[in-house]
Coordinates of C-alpha atoms in Angstrom, one line a residue:
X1 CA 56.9 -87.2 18.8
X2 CA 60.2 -88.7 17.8
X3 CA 60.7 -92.4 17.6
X4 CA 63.2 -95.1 18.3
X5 CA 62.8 -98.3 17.5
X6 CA 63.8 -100.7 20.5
X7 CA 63.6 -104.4 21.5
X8 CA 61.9 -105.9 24.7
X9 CA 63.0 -108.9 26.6
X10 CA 60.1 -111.5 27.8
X11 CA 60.2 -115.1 28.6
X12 CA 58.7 -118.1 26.4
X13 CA 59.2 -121.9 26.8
X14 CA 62.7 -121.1 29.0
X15 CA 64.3 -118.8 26.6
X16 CA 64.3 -114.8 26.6
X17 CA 63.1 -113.5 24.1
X18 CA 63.1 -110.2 21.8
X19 CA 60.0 -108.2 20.6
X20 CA 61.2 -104.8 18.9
X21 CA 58.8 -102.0 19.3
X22 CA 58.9 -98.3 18.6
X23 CA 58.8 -95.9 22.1
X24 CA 59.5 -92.2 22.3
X25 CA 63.3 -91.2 22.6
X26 CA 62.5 -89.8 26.4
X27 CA 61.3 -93.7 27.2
X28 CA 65.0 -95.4 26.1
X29 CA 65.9 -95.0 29.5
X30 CA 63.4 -96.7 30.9
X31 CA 63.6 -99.3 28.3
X32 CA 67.4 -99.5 29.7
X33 CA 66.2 -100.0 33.3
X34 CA 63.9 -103.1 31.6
X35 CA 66.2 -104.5 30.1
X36 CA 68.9 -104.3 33.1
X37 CA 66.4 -106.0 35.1
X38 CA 65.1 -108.3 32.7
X39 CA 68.8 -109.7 33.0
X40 CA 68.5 -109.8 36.6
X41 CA 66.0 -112.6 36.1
X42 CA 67.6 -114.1 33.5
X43 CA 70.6 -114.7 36.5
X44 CA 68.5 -115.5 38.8
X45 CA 67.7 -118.4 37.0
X46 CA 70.4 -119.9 37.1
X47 CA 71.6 -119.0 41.2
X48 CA 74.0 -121.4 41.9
X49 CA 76.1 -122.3 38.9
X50 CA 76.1 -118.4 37.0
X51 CA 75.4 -117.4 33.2
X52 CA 78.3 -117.0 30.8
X53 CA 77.9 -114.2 28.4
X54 CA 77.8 -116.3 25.6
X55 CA 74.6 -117.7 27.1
X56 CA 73.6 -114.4 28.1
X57 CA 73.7 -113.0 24.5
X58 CA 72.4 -116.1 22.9
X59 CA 69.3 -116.2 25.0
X60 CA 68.3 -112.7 25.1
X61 CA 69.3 -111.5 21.5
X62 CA 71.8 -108.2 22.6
X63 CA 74.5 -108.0 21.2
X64 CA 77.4 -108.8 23.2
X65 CA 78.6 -104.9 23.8
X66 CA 74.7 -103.9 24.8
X67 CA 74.5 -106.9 27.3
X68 CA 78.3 -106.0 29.0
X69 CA 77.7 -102.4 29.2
X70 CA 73.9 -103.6 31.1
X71 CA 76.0 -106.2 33.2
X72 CA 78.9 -103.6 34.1
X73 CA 75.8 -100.9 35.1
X74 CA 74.7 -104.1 37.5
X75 CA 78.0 -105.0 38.9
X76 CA 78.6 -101.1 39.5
X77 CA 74.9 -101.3 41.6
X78 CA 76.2 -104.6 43.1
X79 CA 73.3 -106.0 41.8
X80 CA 75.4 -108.6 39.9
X81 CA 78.6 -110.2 40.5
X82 CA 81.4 -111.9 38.4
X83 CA 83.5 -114.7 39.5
X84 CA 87.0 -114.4 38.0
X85 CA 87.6 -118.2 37.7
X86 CA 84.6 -119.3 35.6
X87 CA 83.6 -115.4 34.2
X88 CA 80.1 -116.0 34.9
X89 CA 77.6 -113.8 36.1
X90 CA 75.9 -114.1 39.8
X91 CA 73.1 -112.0 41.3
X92 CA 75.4 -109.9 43.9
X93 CA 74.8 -109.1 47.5
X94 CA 72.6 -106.1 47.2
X95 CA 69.9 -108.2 45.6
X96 CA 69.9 -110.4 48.5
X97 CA 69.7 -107.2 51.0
X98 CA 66.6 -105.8 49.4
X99 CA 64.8 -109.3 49.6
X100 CA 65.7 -109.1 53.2
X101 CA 64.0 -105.7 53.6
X102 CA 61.3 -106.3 51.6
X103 CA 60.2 -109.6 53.1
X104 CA 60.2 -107.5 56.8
X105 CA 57.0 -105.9 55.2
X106 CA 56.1 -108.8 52.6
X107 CA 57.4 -112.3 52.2
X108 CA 54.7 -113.4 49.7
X109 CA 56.1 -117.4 49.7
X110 CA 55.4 -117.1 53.5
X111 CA 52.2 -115.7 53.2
X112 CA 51.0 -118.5 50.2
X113 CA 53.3 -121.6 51.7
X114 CA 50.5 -123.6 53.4
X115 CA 48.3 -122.8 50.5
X116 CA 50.7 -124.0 47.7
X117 CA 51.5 -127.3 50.2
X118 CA 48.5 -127.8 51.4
X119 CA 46.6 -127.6 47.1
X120 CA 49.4 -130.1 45.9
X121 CA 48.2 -132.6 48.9
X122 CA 45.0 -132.4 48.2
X123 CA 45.1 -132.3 45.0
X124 CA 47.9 -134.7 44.1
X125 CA 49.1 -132.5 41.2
X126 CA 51.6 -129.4 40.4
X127 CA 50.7 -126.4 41.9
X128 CA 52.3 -122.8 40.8
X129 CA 52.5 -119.5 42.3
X130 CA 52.7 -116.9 39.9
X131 CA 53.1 -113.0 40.3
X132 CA 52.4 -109.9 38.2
X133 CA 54.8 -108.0 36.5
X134 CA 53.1 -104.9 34.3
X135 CA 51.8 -106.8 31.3
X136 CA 53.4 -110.3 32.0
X137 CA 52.7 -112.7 34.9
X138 CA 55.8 -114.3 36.4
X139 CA 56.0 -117.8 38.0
X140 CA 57.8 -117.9 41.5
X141 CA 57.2 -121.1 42.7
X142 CA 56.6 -124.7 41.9
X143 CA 55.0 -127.4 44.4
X144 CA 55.0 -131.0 43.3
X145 CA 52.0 -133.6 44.1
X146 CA 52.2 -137.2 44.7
X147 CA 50.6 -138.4 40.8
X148 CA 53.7 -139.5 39.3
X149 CA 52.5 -138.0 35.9
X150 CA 53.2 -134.0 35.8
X151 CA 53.0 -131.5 33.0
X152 CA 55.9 -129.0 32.2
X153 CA 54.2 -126.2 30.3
X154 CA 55.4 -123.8 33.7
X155 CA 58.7 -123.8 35.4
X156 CA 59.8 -121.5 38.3
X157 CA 61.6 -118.3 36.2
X158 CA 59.1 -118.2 32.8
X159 CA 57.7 -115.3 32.2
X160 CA 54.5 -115.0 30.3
X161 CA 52.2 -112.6 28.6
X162 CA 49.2 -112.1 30.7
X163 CA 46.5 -114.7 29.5
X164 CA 49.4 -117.3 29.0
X165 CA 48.0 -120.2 31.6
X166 CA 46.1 -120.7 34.2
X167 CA 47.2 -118.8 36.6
X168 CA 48.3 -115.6 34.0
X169 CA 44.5 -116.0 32.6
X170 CA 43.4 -115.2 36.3
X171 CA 45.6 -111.9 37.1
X172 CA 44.2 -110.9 33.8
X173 CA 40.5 -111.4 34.2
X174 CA 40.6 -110.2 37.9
X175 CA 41.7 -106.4 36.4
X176 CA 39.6 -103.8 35.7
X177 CA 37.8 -104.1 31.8
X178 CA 40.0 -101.0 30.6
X179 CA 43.0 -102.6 31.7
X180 CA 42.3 -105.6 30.4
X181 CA 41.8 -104.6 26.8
X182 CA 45.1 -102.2 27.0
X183 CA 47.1 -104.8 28.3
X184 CA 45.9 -107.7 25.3
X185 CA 45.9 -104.6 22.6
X186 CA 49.9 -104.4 23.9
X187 CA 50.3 -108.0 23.9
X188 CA 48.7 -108.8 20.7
X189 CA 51.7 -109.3 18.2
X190 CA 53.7 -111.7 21.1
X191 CA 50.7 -114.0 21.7
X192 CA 50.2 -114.1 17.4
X193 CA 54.2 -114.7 17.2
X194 CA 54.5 -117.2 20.1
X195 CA 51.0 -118.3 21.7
X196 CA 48.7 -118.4 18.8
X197 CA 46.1 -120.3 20.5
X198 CA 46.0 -117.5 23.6
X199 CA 45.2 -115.0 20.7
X200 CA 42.8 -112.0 22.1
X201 CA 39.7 -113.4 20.6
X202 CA 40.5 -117.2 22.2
X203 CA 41.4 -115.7 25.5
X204 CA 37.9 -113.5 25.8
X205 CA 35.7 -116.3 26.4
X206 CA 38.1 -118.0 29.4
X207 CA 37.9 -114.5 30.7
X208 CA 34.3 -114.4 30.7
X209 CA 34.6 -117.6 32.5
X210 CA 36.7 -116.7 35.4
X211 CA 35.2 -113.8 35.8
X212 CA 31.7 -115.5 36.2
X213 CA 33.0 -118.4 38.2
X214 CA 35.9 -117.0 40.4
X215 CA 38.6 -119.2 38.8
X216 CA 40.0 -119.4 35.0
X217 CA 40.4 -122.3 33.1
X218 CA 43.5 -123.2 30.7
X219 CA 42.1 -126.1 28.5
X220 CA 45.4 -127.0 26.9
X221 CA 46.6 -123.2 24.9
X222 CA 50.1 -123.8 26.2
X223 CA 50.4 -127.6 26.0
X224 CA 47.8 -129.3 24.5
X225 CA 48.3 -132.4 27.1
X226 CA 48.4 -129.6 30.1
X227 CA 45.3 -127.7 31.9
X228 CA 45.2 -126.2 34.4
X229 CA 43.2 -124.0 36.6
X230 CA 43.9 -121.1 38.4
X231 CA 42.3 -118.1 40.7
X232 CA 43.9 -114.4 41.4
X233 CA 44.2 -113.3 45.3
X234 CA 44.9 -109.2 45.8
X235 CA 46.5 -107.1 48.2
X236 CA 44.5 -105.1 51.1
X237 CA 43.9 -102.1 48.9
X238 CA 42.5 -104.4 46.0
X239 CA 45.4 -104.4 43.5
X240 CA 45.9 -107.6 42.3
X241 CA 48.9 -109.6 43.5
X242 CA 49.1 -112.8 42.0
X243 CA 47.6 -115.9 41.0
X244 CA 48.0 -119.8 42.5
X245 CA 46.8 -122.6 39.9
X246 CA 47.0 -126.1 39.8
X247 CA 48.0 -128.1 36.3
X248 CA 47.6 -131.4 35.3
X249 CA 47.3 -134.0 32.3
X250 CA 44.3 -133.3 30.3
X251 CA 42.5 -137.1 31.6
X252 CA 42.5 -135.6 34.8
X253 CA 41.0 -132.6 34.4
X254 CA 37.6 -133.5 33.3
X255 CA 34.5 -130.8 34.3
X256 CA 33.9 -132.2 38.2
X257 CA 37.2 -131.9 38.6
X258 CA 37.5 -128.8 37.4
X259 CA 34.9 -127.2 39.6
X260 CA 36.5 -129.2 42.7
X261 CA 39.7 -127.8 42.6
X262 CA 38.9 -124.4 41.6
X263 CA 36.7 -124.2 44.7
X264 CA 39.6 -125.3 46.7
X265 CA 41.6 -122.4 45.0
X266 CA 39.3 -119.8 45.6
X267 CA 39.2 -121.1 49.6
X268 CA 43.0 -121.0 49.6
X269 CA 42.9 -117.2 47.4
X270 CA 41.1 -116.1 50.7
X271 CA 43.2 -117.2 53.3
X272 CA 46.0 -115.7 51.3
X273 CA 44.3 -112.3 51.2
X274 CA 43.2 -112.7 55.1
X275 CA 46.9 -113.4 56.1
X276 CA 47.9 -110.4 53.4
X277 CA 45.2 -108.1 55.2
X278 CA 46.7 -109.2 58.8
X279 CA 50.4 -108.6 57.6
X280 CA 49.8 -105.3 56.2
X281 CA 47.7 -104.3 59.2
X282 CA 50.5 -105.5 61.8
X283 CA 53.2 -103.7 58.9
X284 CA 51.1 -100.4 59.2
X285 CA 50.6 -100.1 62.9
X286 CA 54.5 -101.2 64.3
X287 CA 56.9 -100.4 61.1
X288 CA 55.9 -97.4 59.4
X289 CA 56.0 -95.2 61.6
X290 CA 59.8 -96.0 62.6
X291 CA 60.5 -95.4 59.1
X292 CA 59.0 -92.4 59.0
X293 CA 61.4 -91.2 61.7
X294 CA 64.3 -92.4 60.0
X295 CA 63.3 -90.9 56.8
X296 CA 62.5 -87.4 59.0
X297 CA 65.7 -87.6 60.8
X298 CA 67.9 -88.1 57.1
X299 CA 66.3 -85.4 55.4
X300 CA 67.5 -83.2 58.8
X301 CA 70.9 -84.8 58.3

């Protein structure tokens, strides 16, 4: 099978970053379509004042051509927009329609809110939610407690290998074994390059944990000042969603308090999955069918 070698973007401490592997020529596209949307997030991250291209092309690696002709492919998709004053790049209208549409059926921050609030009271400390994206976990909120100490090793935007804190370490060990090993086989060279304490080997015991008690346990891989804990919740038909953890200094996080909070988490993963399961339930039974006829009626038209 012919070869081409390619580059993949991920996140890591705030930055993209580039990871060149070898796919088949009929996977470029897609490699395209992960790169365009890779960009997406990279915008995202910066909603209100834009990314220039300079930024753009210094934090990704592309050269300046590849990441115009993926912005121009955006713009045309109105996925991304350009102001002509300052030149820099904004997520465009059509992103904000399809969160719209997709948060009739699933608004995940609705559904984990109370949860995230009501962890960081309790607990006093940050408190993440974090979502799965194929082989990388994703953090999409941030909710601060009242200890005026707090640990930065996770910001709202970084992407991570799966296995790369608390909450990553949880999607991971709540996947089927198969999966598991395919995805750490894939991510092995990124966690040797940038997370060399989250290595396969290191990370098989924390899975062993969580698996056994429910929650994982991050005892400092990122930052060695930062653990965390963390416990997966999964959608109605048992794919997992994502992950809420709580991180805090390492004086804080001694065994008793490790076993507290991650029994709070797991009673917070299974509201979560009850409201999911209520959501879904109330989505199936009142809005699919209405799309069903409107589907029906424009494939008459």
């Amino acid at each position: 099978m012919t070869t081409k070698e390619v580059s993949t973007l991920w996140m890591h401490g705030g930055a993209w970053k580039m990871t060149d592997e070898n796919f088949p020529l009929e996977n470029i596209g897609a490699q395209s379509v992960d790169r365009a949307l890779a960009l997406l997030s990279l915008i995202g991250r910066s909603a209100v004042e834009g990314v220039g291209l300079s930024t753009i092309v210094q934090d990704t690696g592309l050269s300046r051509p590849t990441a115009r002709r993926l912005l121009l492919a955006l713009m045309r998709a109105r996925m991304v927009e350009q102001d002509t004053a300052t030149r820099h790049y904004f997520l465009g209208e059509e992103t904000y329609v399809l969160g719209v549409l997709a948060a009739q059926r699933f608004d995940l921050m609705d559904l984990t809110r109370n949860s995230l609030v009501d962890l960081a009271a309790l607990s006093g400390d940050s408190v993440f939610l974090s979502v799965r994206r194929d082989s990388f976990s994703v953090c999409l909120h941030k909710e601060e407690g009242a200890f005026p100490i707090r640990t930065h090793a996770l910001q709202v935007g970084y992407r991570h290998p799966l296995g790369v804190g608390a909450g990553s370490l949880a999607i991971l060990a709540a996947l089927p074994a198969e999966e598991r090993a395919e995805i750490l086989s894939r991510n092995t060279d990124i966690l040797a390059q940038n997370f060399p304490d989250c290595s396969p080997q290191a990370l098989k015991p924390l899975i062993n944990q969580a698996i056994e008690r429910g929650y994982s346990l991050n005892p400092g891989l990122v930052l060695t000042s930062s653990w965390a804990v963390g416990a997966a919740f999964k959608m109605p038909g048992g794919r997992v969603a994502g992950a809420i953890s709580i991180a805090a200094i390492d004086s804080r996080m001694g065994p008793e308090r490790q076993a507290e909070l991650g029994a709070a988490l797991l009673l917070e993963t299974a509201k979560i999955e009850a409201r999911m399961a209520k959501t879904f339930a109330l989505s199936k039974s009142t809005d699919l069918p209405r799309h069903r006829t409107q589907f029906s009626a424009a494939a008459k038209g």
